[in-house]
Every structure is written in C-alpha cells, then in structure tokens.
Tab-separated table of C-alpha atoms in Angstrom:
chain	number	residue	atom	x	y	z
F	22	MET	CA	-0.098	-0.097	0.014
F	23	SER	CA	1.262	3.359	-0.871
F	24	GLU	CA	1.920	6.149	1.879
F	25	ARG	CA	-0.750	8.124	0.873
F	26	GLY	CA	-3.157	4.912	0.875
F	27	GLY	CA	-1.781	3.831	4.580
F	28	MET	CA	-2.439	7.520	5.806
F	29	VAL	CA	-6.156	7.240	4.271
F	30	ALA	CA	-6.640	3.809	5.736
F	31	THR	CA	-4.894	4.985	9.010
F	32	GLY	CA	-7.168	7.864	9.230
F	33	ALA	CA	-10.558	6.093	8.615
F	34	LEU	CA	-9.607	3.312	11.154
F	35	THR	CA	-9.038	6.005	13.653
F	36	LEU	CA	-11.547	8.107	12.974
F	37	GLY	CA	-13.999	5.072	13.095
F	38	ALA	CA	-12.638	4.053	16.624
F	39	ALA	CA	-13.184	7.628	17.684
F	40	ILE	CA	-16.616	7.841	16.699
F	41	VAL	CA	-17.199	4.515	18.522
F	42	GLY	CA	-15.616	5.967	21.490
F	43	ALA	CA	-17.265	9.367	21.424
F	44	VAL	CA	-20.739	7.408	21.035
F	45	ALA	CA	-19.932	5.280	24.213
F	46	ASN	CA	-18.979	8.087	26.209
F	47	PHE	CA	-21.763	10.085	25.245
F	48	ALA	CA	-23.917	7.047	26.220
F	49	ILE	CA	-22.457	7.292	29.467
F	50	ALA	CA	-23.294	10.802	30.114
F	51	VAL	CA	-26.874	10.016	29.025
F	52	VAL	CA	-27.231	6.996	31.219
F	53	VAL	CA	-25.799	8.746	34.190
F	54	GLY	CA	-27.794	11.783	33.616
F	55	ARG	CA	-31.158	10.001	33.165
F	56	SER	CA	-30.772	7.442	35.946
F	57	TYR	CA	-29.222	9.782	38.649
F	58	GLY	CA	-30.139	13.054	38.032
F	59	ALA	CA	-28.292	16.474	37.813
F	60	ALA	CA	-26.952	16.609	41.350
F	61	ASP	CA	-25.329	13.056	41.502
F	62	THR	CA	-24.426	13.566	37.969
F	63	GLY	CA	-22.228	16.543	38.862
F	64	VAL	CA	-20.775	14.557	41.584
F	65	PHE	CA	-19.902	11.698	39.357
F	66	PHE	CA	-18.402	13.755	36.728
F	67	ALA	CA	-16.236	15.845	39.360
F	68	VAL	CA	-14.770	12.755	40.921
F	69	ILE	CA	-14.087	11.161	37.342
F	70	GLY	CA	-12.741	14.494	36.295
F	71	ALA	CA	-10.156	14.262	39.158
F	72	PHE	CA	-9.478	10.659	38.372
F	73	LEU	CA	-8.297	11.702	34.996
F	74	VAL	CA	-6.510	14.737	36.165
F	75	ALA	CA	-4.464	12.097	38.504
F	76	GLY	CA	-4.016	9.631	35.462
F	77	SER	CA	-2.644	12.599	33.276
F	78	ALA	CA	-0.197	13.768	35.996
F	79	LEU	CA	1.194	10.332	36.497
F	80	ARG	CA	1.921	9.994	32.766
F	81	CYS	CA	4.539	12.395	33.618
F	82	GLY	CA	4.550	13.375	30.047
F	83	ALA	CA	5.631	9.932	28.850
F	84	ASP	CA	3.041	9.266	26.445
F	85	THR	CA	3.753	12.090	24.135
F	86	GLY	CA	7.578	11.531	24.805
F	87	LEU	CA	7.387	8.166	23.533
F	88	THR	CA	5.405	8.838	20.609
F	89	ARG	CA	7.935	11.482	19.519
F	90	SER	CA	11.078	9.543	20.655
F	91	MET	CA	9.954	6.191	18.997
F	92	SER	CA	9.481	8.122	15.755
F	93	ARG	CA	12.704	10.197	15.885
F	94	LEU	CA	14.702	7.208	16.715
F	95	ARG	CA	13.551	5.294	13.500
F	96	ALA	CA	13.874	8.505	11.439
F	97	LEU	CA	17.584	9.004	12.716
F	98	ASP	CA	18.525	5.521	12.476
F	99	ARG	CA	18.772	4.841	15.912
F	100	GLN	CA	16.805	1.458	16.311
F	101	ALA	CA	19.245	0.212	18.731
F	102	ASP	CA	17.992	2.833	21.448
F	103	LEU	CA	14.357	1.860	21.201
F	104	VAL	CA	14.149	-0.544	24.052
F	105	PRO	CA	16.588	1.435	26.595
F	106	THR	CA	14.301	4.505	25.795
F	107	ALA	CA	10.932	2.609	26.589
F	108	VAL	CA	12.320	1.353	29.918
F	109	VAL	CA	13.389	4.637	31.103
F	110	ALA	CA	9.753	6.173	30.125
F	111	VAL	CA	7.686	3.209	31.448
F	112	VAL	CA	9.142	2.236	34.784
F	113	PRO	CA	9.084	5.803	36.620
F	114	VAL	CA	5.460	6.024	35.461
F	115	ALA	CA	4.473	2.596	36.958
F	116	VAL	CA	6.354	3.534	40.248
F	117	ALA	CA	5.026	6.912	40.534
F	118	GLY	CA	1.334	5.913	39.743
F	119	LEU	CA	1.320	2.987	42.379
F	120	LEU	CA	2.767	5.187	45.190
F	121	VAL	CA	0.121	7.951	44.442
F	122	ALA	CA	-2.661	5.548	44.221
F	123	VAL	CA	-2.232	3.844	47.327
F	124	THR	CA	-1.604	7.484	49.105
F	125	VAL	CA	-4.987	8.560	47.635
F	126	TRP	CA	-6.983	5.368	48.492
F	127	ALA	CA	-5.723	5.673	52.039
F	128	VAL	CA	-7.002	9.212	52.355
F	129	SER	CA	-10.052	9.043	50.062
F	130	GLY	CA	-12.362	10.383	52.703
F	131	ARG	CA	-10.529	13.607	52.696
F	132	VAL	CA	-10.141	14.103	48.993
F	133	GLY	CA	-13.745	12.992	48.324
F	134	ALA	CA	-14.901	15.812	50.914
F	135	ALA	CA	-12.827	18.370	48.782
F	136	LEU	CA	-14.381	17.347	45.681
F	137	GLY	CA	-18.048	17.084	46.845
F	138	GLY	CA	-18.427	17.651	50.318
F	139	ALA	CA	-18.189	15.402	53.681
F	140	ASP	CA	-21.965	14.790	53.089
F	141	SER	CA	-21.898	13.437	49.615
F	142	VAL	CA	-21.096	10.360	47.968
F	143	ALA	CA	-18.036	11.697	46.635
F	144	PRO	CA	-15.562	9.847	49.233
F	145	ASP	CA	-16.923	6.752	48.487
F	146	LEU	CA	-16.565	7.413	44.751
F	147	VAL	CA	-12.738	8.410	45.261
F	148	HIS	CA	-12.334	5.288	47.475
F	149	ASP	CA	-13.621	2.885	44.447
F	150	VAL	CA	-11.473	4.402	41.827
F	151	ALA	CA	-8.445	5.488	43.259
F	152	LEU	CA	-6.261	2.231	42.753
F	153	PHE	CA	-7.277	2.280	39.002
F	154	VAL	CA	-5.465	5.585	38.377
F	155	PRO	CA	-1.828	3.950	37.671
F	156	LEU	CA	-3.375	1.577	35.322
F	157	LEU	CA	-4.742	4.480	33.427
F	158	SER	CA	-1.420	6.036	33.053
F	159	LEU	CA	0.389	3.140	31.836
F	160	LEU	CA	-2.297	2.152	29.259
F	161	THR	CA	-1.868	5.880	27.672
F	162	VAL	CA	1.950	5.509	27.589
F	163	VAL	CA	2.332	2.205	26.239
F	164	THR	CA	-0.428	2.749	23.542
F	165	ALA	CA	1.488	5.841	22.550
F	166	GLY	CA	4.676	3.995	22.222
F	167	THR	CA	2.982	1.558	20.041
F	168	ARG	CA	1.943	4.573	17.811
F	169	GLY	CA	4.990	5.865	17.721
F	170	LEU	CA	6.357	2.678	16.159
F	171	GLY	CA	3.851	3.306	13.296
F	172	ARG	CA	0.996	0.930	14.477
F	173	VAL	CA	-2.014	2.967	15.199
F	174	ALA	CA	-4.615	0.088	15.108
F	175	PRO	CA	-3.647	-0.976	18.722
F	176	TYR	CA	-3.965	2.512	19.958
F	177	ALA	CA	-7.235	3.386	18.336
F	178	LEU	CA	-8.982	0.036	19.237
F	179	LEU	CA	-7.949	-0.081	22.618
F	180	GLN	CA	-8.063	3.600	23.593
F	181	HIS	CA	-11.014	4.578	21.790
F	182	VAL	CA	-13.151	1.373	21.523
F	183	ALA	CA	-12.290	-1.123	24.068
F	184	LEU	CA	-11.903	1.207	27.079
F	185	PRO	CA	-14.833	3.321	26.539
F	186	MET	CA	-17.022	0.074	25.826
F	187	THR	CA	-16.074	-1.281	29.297
F	188	ARG	CA	-16.868	1.861	30.925
F	189	LEU	CA	-20.360	1.951	29.117
F	190	ALA	CA	-21.052	-1.540	30.066
F	191	GLY	CA	-20.191	-1.010	33.568
F	192	VAL	CA	-22.274	2.089	33.962
F	193	GLY	CA	-24.982	0.344	32.197
F	194	ALA	CA	-25.300	-2.405	34.200
F	195	ALA	CA	-25.247	-0.341	37.210
F	196	ALA	CA	-28.066	1.762	36.250
F	197	ALA	CA	-29.975	-1.452	34.755
F	198	LEU	CA	-29.793	-3.046	38.020
F	199	GLY	CA	-30.825	-0.015	40.182
F	200	ALA	CA	-27.492	0.300	41.936
F	201	GLY	CA	-26.396	3.766	43.215
F	202	ILE	CA	-23.876	6.118	41.724
F	203	VAL	CA	-21.098	4.767	43.857
F	204	VAL	CA	-21.423	1.363	42.307
F	205	ALA	CA	-21.584	2.919	38.948
F	206	ALA	CA	-18.310	4.680	39.304
F	207	GLY	CA	-16.533	1.431	40.362
F	208	TRP	CA	-17.908	-0.494	37.515
F	209	TRP	CA	-16.936	2.319	35.222
F	210	ALA	CA	-13.224	1.330	35.969
F	211	TRP	CA	-13.425	-2.463	35.843
F	212	GLY	CA	-12.036	-2.901	32.169
F	213	LEU	CA	-8.819	-0.784	32.888
F	214	PRO	CA	-6.961	-4.225	33.897
F	215	VAL	CA	-7.847	-6.168	31.025
F	216	VAL	CA	-7.079	-3.425	28.658
F	217	THR	CA	-3.939	-2.189	29.824
F	218	THR	CA	-2.514	-5.710	30.019
F	219	ALA	CA	-3.435	-6.250	26.292
F	220	ALA	CA	-1.598	-2.808	25.323
F	221	ALA	CA	1.381	-3.786	27.334
F	222	VAL	CA	1.586	-7.053	25.306
F	223	ILE	CA	1.264	-5.437	22.200
F	224	PHE	CA	3.776	-2.760	22.962
F	225	VAL	CA	6.459	-5.410	23.819
F	226	ARG	CA	5.915	-7.242	20.740
F	227	GLU	CA	6.247	-4.356	18.508
F	228	ILE	CA	9.236	-2.779	20.081
F	229	ARG	CA	11.093	-6.198	19.789
F	230	ARG	CA	9.985	-6.234	15.871
F	231	ALA	CA	11.509	-2.814	15.627
F	232	ALA	CA	14.605	-3.107	17.532
F	233	PRO	CA	17.822	-4.725	16.187
F	234	PRO	CA	18.319	-8.694	17.008
F	235	GLY	CA	20.028	-9.542	20.373
F	236	PRO	CA	19.985	-8.081	23.755
F	237	PRO	CA	19.573	-4.401	24.045
F	238	SER	CA	22.718	-2.143	25.022
F	239	TRP	CA	22.587	-0.081	28.279
F	240	ASP	CA	25.614	1.719	28.006
F	241	ARG	CA	23.721	5.054	27.267
F	242	TRP	CA	20.652	4.781	29.186
F	243	ARG	CA	21.664	7.635	31.417
F	244	GLU	CA	21.887	9.895	28.448
F	245	LEU	CA	18.848	8.533	27.021
F	246	ALA	CA	17.055	9.241	30.177
F	247	VAL	CA	18.223	12.709	30.143
F	248	GLU	CA	17.156	13.135	26.531
F	249	PHE	CA	13.767	11.604	27.237
F	250	TRP	CA	13.034	13.367	30.442
F	251	THR	CA	14.367	16.938	29.364
F	252	PHE	CA	11.316	16.902	26.834
F	253	SER	CA	8.735	14.945	28.766
F	254	LEU	CA	8.862	16.340	32.074
F	255	PRO	CA	7.647	19.979	30.988
F	256	ARG	CA	5.081	18.199	28.993
F	257	ALA	CA	4.202	16.476	32.226
F	258	VAL	CA	3.536	19.960	33.991
F	259	CYS	CA	1.721	20.985	30.600
F	260	ALA	CA	-0.439	17.608	30.532
F	261	ILE	CA	-1.735	18.341	33.980
F	262	VAL	CA	-2.635	21.788	32.950
F	263	GLU	CA	-4.293	20.564	30.135
F	264	ILE	CA	-6.562	18.123	32.176
F	265	VAL	CA	-7.123	20.522	34.759
F	266	LEU	CA	-8.462	22.793	32.013
F	267	GLU	CA	-10.515	19.953	30.501
F	268	TRP	CA	-12.101	19.132	33.771
F	269	LEU	CA	-11.895	22.015	35.755
F	270	ASP	CA	-14.764	23.767	34.052
F	271	VAL	CA	-16.783	21.213	35.675
F	272	MET	CA	-15.462	21.285	39.311
F	273	TRP	CA	-15.302	25.029	38.946
F	274	VAL	CA	-19.198	25.539	37.965
F	275	ALA	CA	-19.732	23.225	41.008
F	276	VAL	CA	-17.882	25.274	43.156
F	277	LEU	CA	-19.161	28.605	41.994
F	278	ALA	CA	-22.637	27.920	41.121
F	279	GLY	CA	-23.835	24.258	42.599
F	280	GLN	CA	-23.858	20.680	41.635
F	281	GLU	CA	-27.138	21.024	39.575
F	282	ALA	CA	-25.606	23.751	37.374
F	283	ALA	CA	-22.209	21.594	37.053
F	284	GLY	CA	-24.271	18.685	35.987
F	285	ILE	CA	-25.809	20.617	33.036
F	286	TYR	CA	-22.612	21.986	31.949
F	287	ALA	CA	-21.193	18.711	32.342
F	288	VAL	CA	-23.315	17.163	29.893
F	289	ALA	CA	-23.284	19.984	27.473
F	290	THR	CA	-19.506	20.343	27.212
F	291	ARG	CA	-19.346	16.411	26.731
F	292	LEU	CA	-22.024	16.618	23.773
F	293	VAL	CA	-20.243	19.241	22.133
F	294	LYS	CA	-16.786	17.671	22.548
F	295	VAL	CA	-17.911	14.382	20.333
F	296	ALA	CA	-16.517	16.731	17.630
F	297	LEU	CA	-13.215	16.160	19.070
F	298	ILE	CA	-13.051	12.698	17.685
F	299	VAL	CA	-12.180	14.275	14.435
F	300	ASP	CA	-9.019	16.140	16.049
F	301	GLN	CA	-8.141	12.752	17.637
F	302	ALA	CA	-8.190	11.055	14.376
F	303	VAL	CA	-5.873	13.800	12.526
F	304	ARG	CA	-3.589	14.001	15.361
F	305	VAL	CA	-3.138	10.078	15.621
F	306	THR	CA	-2.738	9.608	11.835
F	307	MET	CA	-0.524	12.543	11.331
F	308	SER	CA	1.801	12.568	14.612
F	309	THR	CA	4.222	10.109	13.435
F	310	ARG	CA	5.255	11.799	10.310
F	311	ILE	CA	5.180	15.388	11.677
F	312	SER	CA	7.593	14.179	14.296
F	313	ALA	CA	9.710	12.360	11.482
F	314	TRP	CA	9.672	15.327	9.352
F	315	LEU	CA	10.326	17.984	11.860
F	316	ALA	CA	13.251	15.845	13.121
F	317	VAL	CA	15.084	16.290	9.249
F	318	GLY	CA	13.618	19.785	8.663
F	319	GLU	CA	10.950	19.026	6.360
F	320	VAL	CA	8.811	22.096	7.301
F	321	ALA	CA	7.043	22.434	3.984
F	322	LYS	CA	5.797	18.876	4.405
F	323	VAL	CA	4.466	19.582	7.714
F	324	GLN	CA	2.732	22.879	6.540
F	325	ARG	CA	0.851	20.916	3.834
F	326	LEU	CA	-0.089	18.034	5.944
F	327	TYR	CA	-1.383	20.457	8.696
F	328	GLU	CA	-3.442	22.149	6.094
F	329	VAL	CA	-5.030	19.026	4.839
F	330	GLY	CA	-5.749	17.855	8.429
F	331	THR	CA	-7.536	21.460	8.935
F	332	THR	CA	-9.664	20.836	5.819
F	333	ALA	CA	-10.946	17.575	7.452
F	334	MET	CA	-11.481	19.231	10.750
F	335	VAL	CA	-13.901	21.952	9.263
F	336	SER	CA	-15.380	19.704	6.841
F	337	LEU	CA	-16.430	17.428	9.596
F	338	VAL	CA	-16.666	19.297	12.874
F	339	TRP	CA	-18.687	22.389	11.463
F	340	PRO	CA	-21.721	20.225	10.281
F	341	PHE	CA	-21.944	18.864	13.738
F	342	VAL	CA	-21.939	21.961	15.746
F	343	ILE	CA	-24.250	23.732	12.944
F	344	VAL	CA	-26.920	20.915	13.750
F	345	LEU	CA	-26.533	21.075	17.398
F	346	GLY	CA	-26.938	24.707	17.365
F	347	CYS	CA	-29.983	24.412	15.358
F	348	PHE	CA	-31.494	21.972	17.860
F	349	PRO	CA	-30.002	22.746	21.335
F	350	ASP	CA	-33.060	21.874	23.372
F	351	THR	CA	-33.628	18.924	21.785
F	352	ALA	CA	-30.032	17.741	21.991
F	353	MET	CA	-29.886	18.601	25.828
F	354	GLY	CA	-33.245	17.175	26.503
F	355	MET	CA	-31.543	13.597	25.271
F	356	PHE	CA	-30.005	13.817	28.779
F	357	GLY	CA	-33.247	14.028	30.844
F	358	LYS	CA	-35.747	16.408	31.933
F	359	ASP	CA	-33.212	18.574	34.038
F	360	PHE	CA	-30.938	19.448	31.123
F	361	PRO	CA	-32.867	21.342	28.427
F	362	ALA	CA	-32.257	24.556	30.534
F	363	GLY	CA	-28.690	24.408	29.139
F	364	SER	CA	-29.770	25.103	25.703
F	365	ALA	CA	-27.998	28.577	25.636
F	366	LEU	CA	-24.798	27.306	26.864
F	367	LEU	CA	-24.460	24.820	24.117
F	368	LEU	CA	-24.955	27.573	21.481
F	369	VAL	CA	-21.720	29.117	22.998
F	370	LEU	CA	-20.171	26.097	23.354
F	371	CYS	CA	-20.688	25.339	19.589
F	372	VAL	CA	-19.050	28.579	18.630
F	373	GLY	CA	-15.960	27.718	20.582
F	374	MET	CA	-15.668	24.377	18.971
F	375	ALA	CA	-15.834	25.753	15.457
F	376	VAL	CA	-13.051	28.226	16.022
F	377	LEU	CA	-11.019	25.263	17.617
F	378	ALA	CA	-11.637	23.294	14.593
F	379	ALA	CA	-10.569	26.218	12.248
F	380	ALA	CA	-7.229	26.171	13.916
F	381	GLY	CA	-6.734	22.495	13.278
F	382	SER	CA	-4.029	20.459	14.907
F	383	ILE	CA	-1.748	23.349	15.773
F	384	GLN	CA	-1.251	22.059	19.288
F	385	SER	CA	0.416	18.840	17.925
F	386	ILE	CA	2.585	20.674	15.770
F	387	LEU	CA	3.834	22.977	18.910
F	388	LEU	CA	4.449	19.799	20.953
F	389	LEU	CA	5.907	17.292	18.181
F	390	GLY	CA	8.280	20.070	17.371
F	391	GLY	CA	10.028	20.030	20.721
F	392	LEU	CA	8.500	22.967	22.307
F	393	SER	CA	6.946	21.618	25.339
F	394	SER	CA	8.319	24.262	27.492
F	395	ARG	CA	6.556	26.799	25.348
F	396	GLN	CA	3.320	25.001	25.474
F	397	LEU	CA	3.592	24.724	29.260
F	398	VAL	CA	3.675	28.551	29.327
F	399	ASN	CA	0.582	28.769	26.888
F	400	LYS	CA	-1.460	26.322	29.018
F	401	SER	CA	-0.609	28.048	32.158
F	402	VAL	CA	-1.710	31.410	30.656
F	403	ALA	CA	-4.902	29.673	29.417
F	404	LEU	CA	-5.548	28.432	33.010
F	405	VAL	CA	-5.210	31.682	34.487
F	406	THR	CA	-7.690	32.998	31.898
F	407	PHE	CA	-10.039	30.426	32.830
F	408	VAL	CA	-9.806	30.690	36.414
F	409	SER	CA	-10.029	34.506	36.157
F	410	LEU	CA	-12.999	34.860	33.758
F	411	GLY	CA	-14.621	32.014	35.929
F	412	MET	CA	-14.673	33.846	38.925
F	413	VAL	CA	-16.545	36.764	37.144
F	414	LEU	CA	-18.926	35.126	34.715
F	415	ILE	CA	-19.803	31.590	36.673
F	416	PRO	CA	-21.394	33.295	39.674
F	417	ARG	CA	-23.216	35.672	37.715
F	418	TRP	CA	-24.802	33.291	34.874
F	419	GLY	CA	-24.050	29.806	36.345
F	420	ALA	CA	-23.682	27.237	33.432
F	421	LEU	CA	-23.939	29.722	30.881
F	422	GLY	CA	-20.951	31.725	32.310
F	423	GLY	CA	-18.849	28.478	32.372
F	424	ALA	CA	-19.473	28.284	28.598
F	425	LEU	CA	-18.657	31.707	27.970
F	426	THR	CA	-15.277	31.248	29.807
F	427	TRP	CA	-14.354	28.097	28.206
F	428	ALA	CA	-14.940	29.990	24.651
F	429	GLY	CA	-12.516	32.667	25.858
F	430	THR	CA	-9.902	30.448	27.055
F	431	VAL	CA	-9.912	28.665	23.639
F	432	LEU	CA	-9.490	31.756	21.912
F	433	VAL	CA	-6.417	32.721	24.028
F	434	ASP	CA	-4.926	29.387	24.098
F	435	THR	CA	-5.116	28.729	20.182
F	436	ALA	CA	-3.876	32.456	19.561
F	437	LEU	CA	-0.756	31.632	21.663
F	438	ALA	CA	0.122	28.358	19.903
F	439	ALA	CA	-0.307	29.656	16.624
F	440	TRP	CA	2.240	32.495	17.395
F	441	ALA	CA	4.655	30.145	18.893
F	442	VAL	CA	4.477	27.398	16.009
F	443	GLN	CA	4.887	30.177	13.383
F	444	THR	CA	7.752	31.876	14.995
F	445	ARG	CA	9.726	28.802	16.389
F	446	ILE	CA	8.868	26.156	13.810
F	447	GLY	CA	7.782	28.072	10.698
F	448	VAL	CA	4.422	26.646	10.142
F	449	ARG	CA	1.631	29.074	9.715
F	450	LEU	CA	-1.894	29.199	11.059
F	451	THR	CA	-3.762	30.215	7.803
F	452	THR	CA	-7.417	31.461	7.641
F	453	ARG	CA	-7.317	30.034	3.901
F	454	VAL	CA	-8.745	26.641	4.924
F	455	ALA	CA	-11.668	28.202	7.041
F	456	ALA	CA	-12.419	31.024	4.315
F	457	ARG	CA	-12.582	28.180	1.279
F	458	VAL	CA	-14.269	25.357	3.203
F	459	GLY	CA	-16.254	27.102	5.735
F	460	PRO	CA	-18.908	28.989	3.461
F	461	THR	CA	-19.492	25.612	1.773
F	462	VAL	CA	-20.107	23.955	4.990
F	463	VAL	CA	-22.492	26.572	6.238
F	464	LEU	CA	-24.376	26.886	3.104
F	465	CYS	CA	-24.740	23.448	2.664
F	466	VAL	CA	-25.749	22.526	6.395
F	467	ALA	CA	-27.340	25.371	7.820
F	468	PRO	CA	-30.333	25.944	5.637
F	469	VAL	CA	-31.280	22.281	5.505
F	470	ALA	CA	-31.083	22.249	9.365
F	471	VAL	CA	-33.322	25.247	9.705
F	472	ALA	CA	-35.745	23.993	7.293
F	473	ILE	CA	-35.898	20.605	8.688
F	474	ARG	CA	-36.466	22.104	12.196
F	475	PHE	CA	-39.637	23.864	10.896
F	476	THR	CA	-41.051	21.108	8.898
F	477	VAL	CA	-40.320	17.973	10.700
F	478	GLY	CA	-40.002	19.629	13.945
F	479	ASN	CA	-37.758	20.489	16.818
F	480	ASN	CA	-37.362	16.747	17.832
F	481	LEU	CA	-34.781	13.955	17.888
F	482	ALA	CA	-36.385	12.751	14.441
F	483	GLY	CA	-35.837	16.223	12.966
F	484	MET	CA	-32.345	16.694	14.475
F	485	ALA	CA	-31.480	13.209	12.936
F	486	THR	CA	-32.782	14.063	9.715
F	487	ALA	CA	-31.388	17.385	9.496
F	488	ALA	CA	-27.741	15.834	10.321
F	489	LEU	CA	-28.425	13.052	7.555
F	490	LEU	CA	-29.600	15.417	4.911
F	491	GLY	CA	-26.992	18.236	5.557
F	492	LEU	CA	-24.003	15.968	5.418
F	493	LEU	CA	-25.609	14.262	2.270
F	494	VAL	CA	-25.772	17.651	0.477
F	495	LEU	CA	-22.207	18.532	1.825
F	496	ALA	CA	-20.772	15.290	0.210
F	497	VAL	CA	-22.347	15.729	-3.063
F	498	VAL	CA	-20.983	19.368	-3.163
F	499	MET	CA	-17.541	18.538	-1.703
F	500	ARG	CA	-17.088	15.863	-4.156
F	501	ARG	CA	-17.940	18.040	-7.000
F	502	ASP	CA	-15.485	20.608	-5.454
F	503	VAL	CA	-12.744	18.382	-4.936
F	504	ARG	CA	-12.990	17.346	-8.542
F	505	ASP	CA	-12.666	21.102	-9.809
F	506	GLY	CA	-9.974	21.569	-7.514
F	507	LEU	CA	-11.601	24.107	-5.095
F	508	PHE	CA	-9.736	22.419	-2.031
F	509	GLU	CA	-6.407	21.942	-3.703
F	510	MET	CA	-3.961	23.264	-1.338
F	511	ARG	CA	-1.466	25.282	-3.955
C-alpha cells in the first residue's frame, strides 16, 4: 500500500474508532444523567474529572515523549536505542502511579470531601476508583509508544473502542440493576486491568520487532534518560494543566454555581466535545509523520499536512456544531428533563468548538516540534484565563458563564499556540482553509437544518434528519469541489 493509501486507511480506522468511543462516552453521560439526576451527575463527573487529572499527571509526559521518541529514533536510524528509551519511560510512570494511588486510596475520605463535600457520596466514589489510576497512566503511555512505532490500530482500538465500551458496560449494568452512583463509578473502571494488560503485550511485541536482534545495550541509558525526560517533564506539567483545563470547568461550576449547574454544564460540554473525535483522528494519523519530518527539517511537508488535516476538521466538525446549534433544546433533552435549561450554553460551546476546528491540530505541531516548555507557558496562561474569567462570569450566569469562560480560554490558548508555531517552527496558522471550506459547509448544512426544524419538527427525528440530509448535500458539493480543484492546497 502506498504512503498516501496508508494514511487514508489509518485515518479511516482512527476516525471510526474515535466515533465508537465518542458514542460510548456520550451514552455514559446519557445513562448517568437520566438514571441519577443532575446533582449526582455533577458529583460523578467531578470525581471522574479528578481521576483523569491524576491519570494525566502520573503519565509524567511519557506518552507524548514516547510517541515523539519512537518515531524520531527510527527516522534518525537509532533503532538500538528503542528498548532502553522505552524502559526509562515506563518504569518511573509505573512506580509513581502506584505510590500516588495507594496514598489517595488511604485518604479517600478527605479527597472526596474536597471534591463534593463530606456529606456527599464523593468520598465513596474516590475510594472505589483510586487504585485504578496507575493503570490508566500506563495504558496511555504504552499505546502512545506503539503509535510512535507506526502501529496506530492497537492505540485506536484499545483507547477509543475497548476502554470506552467497558466503561459503558459498567455504568449501564449499574443503572439497569438499580445500583447507586457509587457502584456505577466503580464499575466504570473495571475494564482498565484487562485493556492495560493487552496494550502492554502489544507494545512489547512491536518494540521487539523494531529493535535490532539480540539483547539491548544499556551503555547509554543515562544519556537516553536525560534526553527523554528533558522533553517529557515540561510536557508532564503541561499535560496536568491541559487536563485540569478540561475538567476544571465542571469542578469550577460546581464550586461557584452548585452541583446542579455543574451537571448541566458537564453533559453539554461532553456533547459538544464529541466533535473532538475528528481532531483525535487527525492527530493520531499525522503525528508520527510530523515528528519524523520535523526531525529532518521538512517544514514545508508539515505545513501541507497541517492544512490537509485542518480541511478535514472544518469539513467534519462544523456540520456537527451547526446541527447542534439549530436543535439545542432537543440535544440537551436527550439527557433528561433537568437538562434542556442548558440550551443557551450549548450554543456558546458550539461557537467555541467551530473556532477550535478552524485552527486545526496546531497544538500537536507545537508539541511534536519539541516546544513542550513553550506549550507549558501557553497552557498556564490559559489556566489563569479560565480561573479569572470563571470567577467573574460563573457566579453571575452559572453554567452559561462557564461556557463563555471556556470559549474565551480556547481563543487565548489557540492564539498563543499559533504564534509560537509560526515564530519557532515556521508553520503558519492560515485562515485560507476556513475561508475556503467554511462557507461551503455553512451553506450546505445550515439551510437544511433550519428547514427541517420547521417542517419535521424540533425533536430527535428532526435533528437526525437534518444531520443526515445536511451531510448528504455537503458530500455531493464537496465531491464536485474536489473534482474542480476547489480544495487543492496550492
């Protein structure tokens, strides 16, 4: 298969797997929201948010470091360093994860009280999920290493299919049996040991295939450790800031506006962030090539690939947010009777997601270009922006204020990343893609969605019909545009 064909196949597999994962995560939000109400939903997602923050922190940046290192070492013909680099990456993550997990489990009452109050179920939730945290970190690290070796399928299938489906099965079983939210949280995590074991076995197999025959040489392990962790440790702090940004919104809304507002906000953000499956597919498909090309100075190829990925993101993300924007109350109503009140904040989140898609995978280029320290600065500024705006907007407007805060933070973070990538790497964030593709998407999807809303109705059938017909019209127009060269990146 040609390189281009391989990219198409990889992209299709990754996107398909990401769609399955997004549907599963969306279904989890629906099941929790409809089964346990807004208040318990807010507590559930606050604890799960803390769980993911801990998992991200305990990766210590080794996931991105391994993806970058595996691809760079192969591009620079340093295959003999693959196994030692993997060891100096994985062992510290495993040790740190175990120590922290045992500590959190021992003081789960205090941690839970800080997250949801001593009188809530949060302490019990923390107690049941704490020991699973290191497994989440290891899973992410070893699948990232496998991806750096050019094997995307295990990453896509384990991270985006197997793990979300085990979580959905656990939460769904708890809700069907009438179990409480504490049981649901524990069963949410039950699949991690199985999936992590499978990922570790695959990583060991792939790295043995890529490394030279015979036992590895450990003469340079200290040098390799310094090389690896000099990049990864700044990324570790940055990853913590990123995941805090991702989940702080829910916790911040809970603190400043109450658990019910946090529950509404949580399901709205998860609904909109379904669109990020496209970004995940683009990043996974292109990250290995971007890292290798940057290692040998092929900036023009990276620019071209970045524009192709941005075209895909605008073409696929904008139709999704347009349909949501035309049916906000219907979309929120899927989660239960408590949630249509979040229609206005859903509109704000849709606008923010459209801007994010128009910027493409600029964050990945910043990181794969070795600028982990610069990304840490950017994310820290974004975190300060979120906290500051949130203190002003959330107490006044509740969940809607949280949505406005998130959108403003996205703009700041994207602008900082674009400036750094252009000045330090030479890849430009261009408005050419959005200006060329965006109007076509809007003109194909928006009129169809509006017409369907007023004919079929403002209901699930209408929303589904609008999405289907809008995408059909867009596909026909884009096919003709591609044939005429409209989307050709000259």
